[in-house]
XYZ file of C-alpha atoms in Angstrom:
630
model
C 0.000 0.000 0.000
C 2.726 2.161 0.876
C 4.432 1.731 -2.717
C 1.202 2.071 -4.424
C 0.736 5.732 -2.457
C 4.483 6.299 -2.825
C 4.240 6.230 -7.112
C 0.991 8.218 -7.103
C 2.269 11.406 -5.173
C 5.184 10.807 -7.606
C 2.848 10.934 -10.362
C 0.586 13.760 -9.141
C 3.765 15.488 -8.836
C 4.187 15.482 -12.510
C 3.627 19.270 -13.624
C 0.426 20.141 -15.360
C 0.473 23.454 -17.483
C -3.062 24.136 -18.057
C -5.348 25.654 -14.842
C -7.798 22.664 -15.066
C -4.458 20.279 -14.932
C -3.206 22.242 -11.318
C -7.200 21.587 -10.034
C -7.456 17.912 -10.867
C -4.250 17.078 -9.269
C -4.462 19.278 -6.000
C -8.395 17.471 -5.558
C -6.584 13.946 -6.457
C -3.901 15.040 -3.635
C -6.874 15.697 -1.454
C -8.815 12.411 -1.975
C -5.191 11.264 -1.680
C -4.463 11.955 1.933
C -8.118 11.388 2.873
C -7.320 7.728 2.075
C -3.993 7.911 4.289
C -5.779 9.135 7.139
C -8.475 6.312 6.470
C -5.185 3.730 5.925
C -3.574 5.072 9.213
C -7.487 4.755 11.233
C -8.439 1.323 9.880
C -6.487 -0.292 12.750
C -9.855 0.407 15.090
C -11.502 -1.398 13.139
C -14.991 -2.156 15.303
C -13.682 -0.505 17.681
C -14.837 2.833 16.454
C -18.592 3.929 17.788
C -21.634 2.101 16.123
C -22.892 4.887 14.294
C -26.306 2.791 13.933
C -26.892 2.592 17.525
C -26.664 5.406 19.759
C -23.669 6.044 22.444
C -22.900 2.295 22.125
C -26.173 0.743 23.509
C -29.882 -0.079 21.745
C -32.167 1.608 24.357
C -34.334 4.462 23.167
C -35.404 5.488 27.069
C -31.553 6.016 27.286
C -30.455 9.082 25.822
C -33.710 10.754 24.192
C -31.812 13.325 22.145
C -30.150 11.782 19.042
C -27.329 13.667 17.103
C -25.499 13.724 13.823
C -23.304 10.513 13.407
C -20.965 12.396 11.055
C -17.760 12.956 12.977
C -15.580 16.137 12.062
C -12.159 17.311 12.423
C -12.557 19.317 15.194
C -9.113 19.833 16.590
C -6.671 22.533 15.051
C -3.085 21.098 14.076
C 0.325 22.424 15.744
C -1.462 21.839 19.721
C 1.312 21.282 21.961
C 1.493 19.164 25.156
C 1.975 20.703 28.567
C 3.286 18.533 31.037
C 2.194 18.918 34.760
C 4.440 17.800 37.396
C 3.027 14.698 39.725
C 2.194 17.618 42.357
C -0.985 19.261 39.980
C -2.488 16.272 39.728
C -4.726 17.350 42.441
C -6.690 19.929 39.499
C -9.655 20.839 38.580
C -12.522 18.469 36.434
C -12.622 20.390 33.680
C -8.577 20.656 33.554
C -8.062 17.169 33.830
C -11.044 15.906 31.833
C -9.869 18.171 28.775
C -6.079 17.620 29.300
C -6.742 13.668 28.622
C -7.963 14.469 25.247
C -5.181 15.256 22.980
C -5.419 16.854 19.614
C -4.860 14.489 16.849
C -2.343 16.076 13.573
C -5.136 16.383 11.081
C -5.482 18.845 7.917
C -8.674 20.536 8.854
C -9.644 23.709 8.861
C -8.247 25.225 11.948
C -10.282 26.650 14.976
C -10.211 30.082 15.640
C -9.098 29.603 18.925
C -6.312 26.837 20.205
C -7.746 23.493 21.800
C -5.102 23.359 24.990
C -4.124 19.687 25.704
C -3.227 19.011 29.102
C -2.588 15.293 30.303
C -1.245 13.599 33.590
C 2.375 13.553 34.748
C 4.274 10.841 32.462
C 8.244 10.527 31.161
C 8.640 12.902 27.843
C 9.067 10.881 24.488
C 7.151 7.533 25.268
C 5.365 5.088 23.045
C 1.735 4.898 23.444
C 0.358 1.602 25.396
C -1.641 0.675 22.759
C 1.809 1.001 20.253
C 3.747 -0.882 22.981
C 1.200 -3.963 23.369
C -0.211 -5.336 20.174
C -4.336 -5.189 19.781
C -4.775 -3.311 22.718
C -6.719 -0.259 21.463
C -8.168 2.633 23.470
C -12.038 3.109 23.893
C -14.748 5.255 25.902
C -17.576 4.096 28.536
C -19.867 4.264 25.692
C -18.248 2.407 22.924
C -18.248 -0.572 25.405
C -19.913 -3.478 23.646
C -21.912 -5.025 25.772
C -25.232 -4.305 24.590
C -23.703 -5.578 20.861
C -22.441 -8.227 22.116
C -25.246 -10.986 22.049
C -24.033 -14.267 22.425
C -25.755 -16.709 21.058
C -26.359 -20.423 22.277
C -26.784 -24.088 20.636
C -30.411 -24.760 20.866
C -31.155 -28.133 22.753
C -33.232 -30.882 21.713
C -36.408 -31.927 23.687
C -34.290 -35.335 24.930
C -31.818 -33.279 27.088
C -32.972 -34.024 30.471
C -32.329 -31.529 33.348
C -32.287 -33.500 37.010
C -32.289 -31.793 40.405
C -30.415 -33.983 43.081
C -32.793 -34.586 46.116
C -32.972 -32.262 49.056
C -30.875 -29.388 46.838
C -31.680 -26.360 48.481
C -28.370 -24.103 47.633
C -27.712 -22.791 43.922
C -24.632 -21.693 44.085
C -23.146 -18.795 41.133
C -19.703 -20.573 39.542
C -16.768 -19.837 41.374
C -14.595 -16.613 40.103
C -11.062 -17.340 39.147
C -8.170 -16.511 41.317
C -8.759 -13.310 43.000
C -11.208 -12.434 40.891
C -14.716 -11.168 42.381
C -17.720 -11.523 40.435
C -20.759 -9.185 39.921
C -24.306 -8.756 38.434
C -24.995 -6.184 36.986
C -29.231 -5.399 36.959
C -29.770 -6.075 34.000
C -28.033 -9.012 33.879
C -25.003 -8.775 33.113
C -22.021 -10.349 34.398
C -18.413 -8.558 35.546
C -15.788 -9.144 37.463
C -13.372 -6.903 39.411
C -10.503 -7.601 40.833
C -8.690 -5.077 43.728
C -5.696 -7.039 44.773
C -3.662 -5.267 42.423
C -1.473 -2.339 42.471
C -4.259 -0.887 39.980
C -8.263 -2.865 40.664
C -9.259 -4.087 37.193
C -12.820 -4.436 35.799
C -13.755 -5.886 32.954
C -17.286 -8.004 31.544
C -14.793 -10.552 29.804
C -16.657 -14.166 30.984
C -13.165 -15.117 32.784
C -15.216 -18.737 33.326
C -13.756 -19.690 30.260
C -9.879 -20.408 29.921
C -9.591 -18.606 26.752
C -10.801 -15.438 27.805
C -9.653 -15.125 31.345
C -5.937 -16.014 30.018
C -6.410 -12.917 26.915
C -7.712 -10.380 29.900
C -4.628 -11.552 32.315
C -1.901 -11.067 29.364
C -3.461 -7.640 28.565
C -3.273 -6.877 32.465
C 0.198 -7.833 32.485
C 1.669 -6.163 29.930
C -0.290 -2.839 31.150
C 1.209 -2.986 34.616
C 4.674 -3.600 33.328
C 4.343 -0.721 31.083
C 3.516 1.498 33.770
C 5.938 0.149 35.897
C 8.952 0.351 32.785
C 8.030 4.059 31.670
C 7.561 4.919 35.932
C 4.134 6.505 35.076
C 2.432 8.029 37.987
C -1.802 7.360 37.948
C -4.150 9.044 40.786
C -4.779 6.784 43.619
C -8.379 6.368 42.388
C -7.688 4.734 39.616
C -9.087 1.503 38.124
C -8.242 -0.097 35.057
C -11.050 -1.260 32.756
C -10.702 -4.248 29.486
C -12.919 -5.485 27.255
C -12.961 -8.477 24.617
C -13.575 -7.041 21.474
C -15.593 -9.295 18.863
C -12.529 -8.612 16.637
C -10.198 -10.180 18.547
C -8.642 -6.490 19.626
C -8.989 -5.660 23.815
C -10.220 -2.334 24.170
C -9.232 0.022 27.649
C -9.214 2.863 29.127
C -9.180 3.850 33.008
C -11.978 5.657 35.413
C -10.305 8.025 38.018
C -12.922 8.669 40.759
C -11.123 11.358 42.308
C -11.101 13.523 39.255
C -14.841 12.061 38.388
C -13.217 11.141 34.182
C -12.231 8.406 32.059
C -8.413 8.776 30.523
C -6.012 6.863 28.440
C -2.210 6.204 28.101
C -2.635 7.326 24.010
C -3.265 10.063 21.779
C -6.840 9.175 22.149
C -8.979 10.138 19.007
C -11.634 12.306 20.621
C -13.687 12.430 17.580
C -15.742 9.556 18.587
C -16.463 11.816 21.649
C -16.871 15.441 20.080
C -18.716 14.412 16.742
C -22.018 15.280 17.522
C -21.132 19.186 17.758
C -19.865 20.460 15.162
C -17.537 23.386 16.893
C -13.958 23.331 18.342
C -14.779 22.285 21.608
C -12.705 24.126 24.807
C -11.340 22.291 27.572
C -13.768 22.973 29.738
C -16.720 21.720 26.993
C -14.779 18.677 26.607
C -15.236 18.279 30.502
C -18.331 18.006 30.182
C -18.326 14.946 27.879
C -15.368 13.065 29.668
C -17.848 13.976 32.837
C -20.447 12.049 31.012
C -18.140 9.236 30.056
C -17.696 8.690 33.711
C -21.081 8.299 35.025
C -21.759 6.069 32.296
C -18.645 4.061 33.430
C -20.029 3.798 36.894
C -23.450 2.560 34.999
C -21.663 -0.267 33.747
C -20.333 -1.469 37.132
C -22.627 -0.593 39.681
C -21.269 -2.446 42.543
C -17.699 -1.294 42.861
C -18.096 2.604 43.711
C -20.882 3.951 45.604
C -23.051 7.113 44.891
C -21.102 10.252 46.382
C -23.644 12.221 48.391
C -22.168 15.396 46.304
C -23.412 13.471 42.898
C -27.262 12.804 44.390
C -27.513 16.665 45.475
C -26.219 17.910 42.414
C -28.642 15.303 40.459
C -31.723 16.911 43.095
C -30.514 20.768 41.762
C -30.547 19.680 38.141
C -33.516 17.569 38.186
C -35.388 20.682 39.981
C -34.308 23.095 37.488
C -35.324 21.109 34.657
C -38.646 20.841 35.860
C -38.696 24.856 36.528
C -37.913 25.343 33.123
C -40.148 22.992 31.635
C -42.939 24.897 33.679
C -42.300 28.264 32.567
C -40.707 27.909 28.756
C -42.596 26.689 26.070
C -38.537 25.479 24.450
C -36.580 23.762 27.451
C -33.559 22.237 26.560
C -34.208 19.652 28.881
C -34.506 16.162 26.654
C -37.614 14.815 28.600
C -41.056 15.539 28.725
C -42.504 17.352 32.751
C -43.717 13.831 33.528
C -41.177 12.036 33.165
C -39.017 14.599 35.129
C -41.763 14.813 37.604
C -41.398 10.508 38.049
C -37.421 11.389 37.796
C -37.181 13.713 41.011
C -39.225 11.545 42.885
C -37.259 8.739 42.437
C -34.141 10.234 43.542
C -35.488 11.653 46.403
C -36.390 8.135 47.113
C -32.834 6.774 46.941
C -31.751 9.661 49.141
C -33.953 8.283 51.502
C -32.297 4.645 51.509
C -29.708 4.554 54.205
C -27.306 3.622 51.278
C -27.717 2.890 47.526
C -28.155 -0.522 45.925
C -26.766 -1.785 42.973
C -30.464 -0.813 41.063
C -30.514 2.630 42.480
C -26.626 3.238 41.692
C -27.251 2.338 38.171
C -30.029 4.628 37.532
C -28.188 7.388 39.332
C -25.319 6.541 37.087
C -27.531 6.768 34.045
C -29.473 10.083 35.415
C -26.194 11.655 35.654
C -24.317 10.696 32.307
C -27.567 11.665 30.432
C -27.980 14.902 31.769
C -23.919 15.614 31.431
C -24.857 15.111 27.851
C -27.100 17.267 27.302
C -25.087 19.686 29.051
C -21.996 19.082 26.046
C -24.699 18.656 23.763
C -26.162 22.463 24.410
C -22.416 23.906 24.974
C -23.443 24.263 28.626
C -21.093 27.486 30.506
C -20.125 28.356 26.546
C -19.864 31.831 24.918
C -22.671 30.439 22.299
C -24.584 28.280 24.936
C -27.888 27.257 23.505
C -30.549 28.083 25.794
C -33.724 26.917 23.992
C -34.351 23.824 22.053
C -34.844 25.898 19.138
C -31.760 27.610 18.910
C -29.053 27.196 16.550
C -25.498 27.994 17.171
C -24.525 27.434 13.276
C -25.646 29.972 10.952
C -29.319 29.724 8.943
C -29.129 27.751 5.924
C -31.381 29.447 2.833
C -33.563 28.270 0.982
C -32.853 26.046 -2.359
C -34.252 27.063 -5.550
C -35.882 23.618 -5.674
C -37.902 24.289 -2.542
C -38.738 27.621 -4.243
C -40.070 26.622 -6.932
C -41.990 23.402 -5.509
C -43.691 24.960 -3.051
C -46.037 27.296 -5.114
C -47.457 24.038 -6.359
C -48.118 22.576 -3.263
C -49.653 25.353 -2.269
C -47.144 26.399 0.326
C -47.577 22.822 2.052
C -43.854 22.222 2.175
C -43.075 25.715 3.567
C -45.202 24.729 7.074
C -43.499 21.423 7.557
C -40.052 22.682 6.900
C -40.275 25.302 9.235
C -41.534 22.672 12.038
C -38.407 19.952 10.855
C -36.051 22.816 11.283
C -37.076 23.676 14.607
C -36.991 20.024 15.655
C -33.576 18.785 14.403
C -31.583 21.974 15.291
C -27.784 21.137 14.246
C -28.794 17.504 13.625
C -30.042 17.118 17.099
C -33.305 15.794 17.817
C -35.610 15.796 20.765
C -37.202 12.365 20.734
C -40.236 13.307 22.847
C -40.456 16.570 20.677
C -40.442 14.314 17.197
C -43.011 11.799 18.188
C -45.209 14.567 19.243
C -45.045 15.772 15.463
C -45.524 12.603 14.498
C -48.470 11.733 16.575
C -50.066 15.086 15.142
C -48.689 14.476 11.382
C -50.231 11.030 11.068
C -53.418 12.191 12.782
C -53.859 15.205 10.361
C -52.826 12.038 7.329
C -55.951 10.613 8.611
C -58.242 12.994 8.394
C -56.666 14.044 5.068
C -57.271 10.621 3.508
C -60.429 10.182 4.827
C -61.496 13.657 3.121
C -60.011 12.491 -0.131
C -62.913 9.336 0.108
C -65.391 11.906 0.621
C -64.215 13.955 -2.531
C -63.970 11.018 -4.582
C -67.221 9.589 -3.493
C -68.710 12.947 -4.537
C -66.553 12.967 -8.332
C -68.366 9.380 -8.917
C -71.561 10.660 -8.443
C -71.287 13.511 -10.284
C -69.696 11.932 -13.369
C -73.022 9.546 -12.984
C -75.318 12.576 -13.248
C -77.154 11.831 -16.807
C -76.947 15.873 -18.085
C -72.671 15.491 -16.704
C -72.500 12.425 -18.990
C -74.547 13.484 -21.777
C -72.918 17.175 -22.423
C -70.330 16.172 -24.838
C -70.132 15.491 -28.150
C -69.162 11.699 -29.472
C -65.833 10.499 -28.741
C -64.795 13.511 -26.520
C -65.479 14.460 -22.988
C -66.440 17.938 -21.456
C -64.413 20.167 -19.328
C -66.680 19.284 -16.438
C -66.065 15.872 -16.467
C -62.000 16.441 -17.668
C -61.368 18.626 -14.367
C -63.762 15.301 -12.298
C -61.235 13.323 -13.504
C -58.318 15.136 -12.428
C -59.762 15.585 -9.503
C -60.659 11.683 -9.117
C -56.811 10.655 -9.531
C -55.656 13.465 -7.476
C -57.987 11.781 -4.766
C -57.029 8.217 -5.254
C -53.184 9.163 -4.705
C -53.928 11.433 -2.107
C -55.334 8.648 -0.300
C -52.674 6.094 -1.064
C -49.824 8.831 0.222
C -51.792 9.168 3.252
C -52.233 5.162 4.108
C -48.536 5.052 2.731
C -47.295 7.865 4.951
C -49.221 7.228 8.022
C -47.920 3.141 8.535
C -44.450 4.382 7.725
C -44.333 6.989 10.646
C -46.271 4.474 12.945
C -43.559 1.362 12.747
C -40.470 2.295 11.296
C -39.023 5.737 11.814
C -37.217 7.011 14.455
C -34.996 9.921 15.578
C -31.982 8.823 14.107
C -34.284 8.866 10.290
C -34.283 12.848 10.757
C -30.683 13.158 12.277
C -30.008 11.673 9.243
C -32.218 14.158 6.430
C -30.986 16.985 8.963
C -27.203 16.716 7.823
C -28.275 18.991 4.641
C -30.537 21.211 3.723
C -31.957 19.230 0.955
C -32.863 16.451 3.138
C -35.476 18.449 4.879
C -36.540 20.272 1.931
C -37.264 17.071 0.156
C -39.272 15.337 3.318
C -41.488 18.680 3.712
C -42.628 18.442 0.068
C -43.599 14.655 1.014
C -45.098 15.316 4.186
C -47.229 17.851 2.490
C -48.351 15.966 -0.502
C -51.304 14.444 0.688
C -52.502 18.479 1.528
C -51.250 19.560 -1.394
C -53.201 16.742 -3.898
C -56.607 16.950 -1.877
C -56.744 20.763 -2.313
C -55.847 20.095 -6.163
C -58.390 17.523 -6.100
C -61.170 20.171 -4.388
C -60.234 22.420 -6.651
C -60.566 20.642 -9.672
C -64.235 19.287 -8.373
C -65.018 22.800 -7.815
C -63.930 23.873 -11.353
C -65.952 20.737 -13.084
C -68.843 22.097 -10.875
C -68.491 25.548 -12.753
C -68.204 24.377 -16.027
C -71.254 22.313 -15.497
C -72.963 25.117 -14.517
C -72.213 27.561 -16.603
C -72.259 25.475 -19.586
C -76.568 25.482 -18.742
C -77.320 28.464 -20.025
C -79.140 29.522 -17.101
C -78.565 33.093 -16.620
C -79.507 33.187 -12.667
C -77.608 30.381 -12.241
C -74.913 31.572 -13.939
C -75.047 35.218 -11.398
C -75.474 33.256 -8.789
C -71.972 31.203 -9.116
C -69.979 34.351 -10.332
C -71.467 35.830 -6.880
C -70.340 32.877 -4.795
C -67.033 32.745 -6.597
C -66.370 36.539 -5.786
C -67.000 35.694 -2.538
C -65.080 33.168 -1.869
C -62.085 34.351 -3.255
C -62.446 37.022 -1.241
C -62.523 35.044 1.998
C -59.914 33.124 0.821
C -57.792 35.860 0.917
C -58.745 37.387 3.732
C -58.050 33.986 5.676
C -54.674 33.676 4.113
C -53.800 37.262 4.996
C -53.824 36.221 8.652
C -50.801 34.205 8.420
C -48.625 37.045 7.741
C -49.661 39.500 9.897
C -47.189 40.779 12.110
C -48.102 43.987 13.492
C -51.104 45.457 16.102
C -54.216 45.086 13.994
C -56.807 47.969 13.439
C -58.250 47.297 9.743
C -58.651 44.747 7.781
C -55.665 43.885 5.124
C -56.537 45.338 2.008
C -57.048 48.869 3.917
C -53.825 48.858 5.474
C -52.357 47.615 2.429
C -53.491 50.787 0.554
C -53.253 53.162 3.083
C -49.813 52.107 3.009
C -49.425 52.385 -0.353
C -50.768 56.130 -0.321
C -48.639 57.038 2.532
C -45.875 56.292 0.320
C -46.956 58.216 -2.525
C -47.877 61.103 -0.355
C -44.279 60.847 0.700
C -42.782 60.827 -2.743
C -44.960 63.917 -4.111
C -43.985 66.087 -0.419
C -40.689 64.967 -0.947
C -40.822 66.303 -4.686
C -42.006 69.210 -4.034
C -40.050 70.375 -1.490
C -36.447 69.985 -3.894
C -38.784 71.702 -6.446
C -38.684 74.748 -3.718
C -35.450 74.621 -2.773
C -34.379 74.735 -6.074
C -36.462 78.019 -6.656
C -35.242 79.448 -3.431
C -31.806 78.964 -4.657
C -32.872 80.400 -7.550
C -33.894 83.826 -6.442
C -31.086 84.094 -3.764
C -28.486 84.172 -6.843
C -27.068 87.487 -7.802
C -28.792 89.079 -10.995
């Protein structure tokens, strides 16, 4: 690979006279060192994060605000490392959370302001761990695969038989390996921890079997001798944590419960962190995140490290102030609904009631806390351009497309509605999930009623088409315009009602957040699923127009004079109405008369303006006139 990227930088070098020559090589450079960068990554492998299932784990109830999966290059290139000596260890969260994450060299556009890197006290010019020991690669709390893990088992035949000795009383769990302990977690799961050792080890690696528990020891082994080699100096609250990966690769990182983060002994690529905003994160915002990382390390092994009294108050204050604000702003930022808050607060106060917390109660403390740290990174939480409603961006508005433009006319402004109501729900690709299936509950109820208006409308087409003087008024072999604009209307009917059926078991089953994370990434993604969530609108009102335009022709093609008056009356009318009622939706200052009146007052007010304004350079000019010398 390397010789085949060796000969075509030679070639690229090659010069090129013409301007379209210098272009096509410097975008073949840069497709170039994209593949080098995705040569130099690959070694992750699965190790990267599931972009197909959020944070890691399959659990909607989890984490109900769902972000872009496209990771940027966040990080500006040239960041140096400071060093601390062993005595500043002692620092604060958001210094040592941000000072474990160190820029990676990448070609991206660089931030306006420098990403410090600050890590623990280590020897200068070291390898890596994971360079030192082979498949040992570094991962977060939430790339953890246990939830992906699924093992699967031989299915037994109905022969097996299953005997309980007499008089058994005690079931006894297998016992743990050396000085292993063993653990379960509440949902099941099984880990094991281990605190004889100069650092405790976790890990969810079924040490049971031979195989495994002699991969996690080796891995242990050559950690501890690397730290003991290189004389690296970890807080006292450290713990180590390993994981099997399904590719064969053991993934790590440690938990340091005195500084409340996660940290490696690597350049650890933070993009699998940072990804979901798109902005050069500062230290202290990537505190936030490596604060969340924690929790949801304690969520994975409950048992080992109880809830700090500190963590439950601070989980009371935030818990409190989400409800607050969910009573007295119509746009929280909060990622549940005032229910489930409500249900939240009262069962923490609950577990601060226990004399001490369980496993259970740890767990969902641990989760409580990790989700809300989140949201916290996720809404740039203590930032210049903190967001401080769900509906605000901190990116620039994207315009309109021409398509859009253009399309919407002929939906009758359909598309424009929805759009505005996607954009407010997947600000920067992040979506509330109570917020989108409360749109969804009201866009498949309005699909209903839409379809079962287009029945009605083509129930009425088929009986007019059967009237006799409908079906006799044209000549042989050709149809009227009556019954040309029933037709129209009877297909626009028909597929308004298949759209609607189509649309409505769609949004019932299948889609979830992630679906508009995914159309939120460009503009055109949410321009084209407005114009489909509008077309059944858009084809009934074709198809009512239509029927009311066959219903003209029919009558005025009678003959009947008072019959004709009397349409031409209720046509006036109604347009007239019509407008009126659309007028509404675009008025934005205090009312006083009706839309047409302001319309022309305004109109005169301006012209009164130009003539004043005419006349009085006309004067001037005469004044200046008679005030020159003769």
């Amino acid at each position: 690979m390397s010789q085949t990227l060796g000969f075509l930088r030679m070639l690229f070098r090659w010069p090129i006279s013409s301007a379209l020559g210098v272009r096509l090589r410097l975008f073949l450079l840069r497709i170039l060192s994209k593949f080098g960068r995705l040569f130099k990554s690959s070694d992750r492998g699965k190790d990267d994060v599931d972009k197909e299932s959020f944070r890691g784990r399959n659990s909607d109830a989890f984490f109900p605000i769902y972000a872009s999966r496209v990771p940027p290059s966040l990080l500006s290139t040239g960041d140096t490392l400071q060093i601390l000596e062993p005595t500043k260890v002692e620092s604060s969260i958001a210094e040592s959370a941000s000072a474990l994450l160190q820029p990676t060299q990448t070609k991206s556009t660089p931030c306006p302001a420098q990403c410090s890197a600050v890590t623990l006290y280590r020897p200068e010019k070291i390898p890596g761990l994971s360079d030192t020991i082979q498949k040992l690669v570094a991962v977060s709390s939430t790339e953890f695969d246990r939830w992906g893990r699924n093992v699967k088992l031989p299915k037994l035949g109905e022969d097996i038989e299953n005997i309980i000795q007499p008089m058994t009383t005690y079931f006894s769990n297998l016992h743990a390996p050396s000085s292993w302990q063993s653990f379960v977690h509440p949902e099941g799961a099984l880990y094991f921890f281990d605190d004889s050792r100069t650092i405790p080890v976790l890990t969810d690696g079924y040490l049971y079997d031979s195989h495994i528990f002699d991969f996690i020891e080796s891995y242990i082994q050559g950690i501890m001798e690397y730290i003991s080699s290189y004389e690296i100096t970890l807080p006292s609250q450290t713990v180590l944590v390993l994981e099997q990966r399904e590719n064969g690769k053991c993934g790590y990182y440690f938990a340091d419960h005195s500084h409340q983060c996660i940290f490696w002994l690597d350049d650890f690529d933070a993009n699998s962190l940072v990804y979901e905003v798109k902005t050069c994160p500062t230290p202290s915002h990537l505190g936030q995140e490596i604060r969340s990382q924690y929790w949801f390390h304690n969520e994975l092994f409950p048992h080992v490290h109880d809830v700090p009294d500190e963590a439950l108050r601070e989980l009371t204050d935030i818990l409190t102030h989400a409800i607050g604000d969910s009573l007295t702003s119509q746009s929280p930022t909060v990622p549940y609904s005032l229910d489930v808050l409500k249900d939240m607060s009262a069962l923490v106060k609950d577990v601060r009631e226990q004399d001490g917390s369980t496993p259970g109660s740890a767990c969902v403390i641990y989760r409580l806390l990790g989700t809300f740290y989140h949201e916290r990174y996720l809404n740039l939480h203590g930032e210049q351009a903190a967001r401080l409603n769900r509906h605000q961006s901190i990116h620039p508005e994207r315009h309109r497309s021409l398509f859009i433009k253009i399309m919407s006319p002929f939906l009758l402004y359909g598309p424009e509605n929805h759009l505005r109501k996607l954009v407010k729900i997947s600000v920067d690709s992040i979506v509330n999930q109570s917020s989108w299936f409360q749109y969804l509950q009201k866009l498949t109820d309005e699909w209903k009623e839409l379809t079962l208006y287009a029945t009605v409308l083509l129930n009425a087409n088929v009986a007019f088409l059967a009237i006799q003087s409908v079906d006799n008024a044209a000549s042989d072999g050709h149809r009227s315009n009556a019954q040309r604009a029933s037709y129209f209307s009877i297909i626009t009917s028909i597929a308004a009602i298949i759209l609607g059926l189509l649309l409505v078991r769609q949004h019932h089953t299948t889609l979830t957040p992630s679906f508009l994370v995914n159309r939120s990434i460009s503009g055109l993604g949410l321009e084209t699923l407005s114009i489909m969530y509008s077309l059944p609108y858009a084809l009934l009102m074709w198809g009512t127009l239509s029927f009311l335009a066959a219903f003209s022709f029919a009558c005025y093609s009678s003959g009947d004079k008072i019959v004709m008056v009397l349409i031409s009356i209720a046509w006036v009318a109604s347009c007239f109405l019509l407008l009126w009622t659309i007028s509404v939706s675009f008025e934005d200052e205090a009312y006083y008369y009706l839309w047409p009146v302001r319309q022309w007052w305004r109109f005169e007010g301006f012209i009164r303006q130009q003539y004043n304004a005419g006349r009085g350079m006309i004067s001037r000019s005469h004044d200046k006139e008679d005030d020159s010398p003769a």
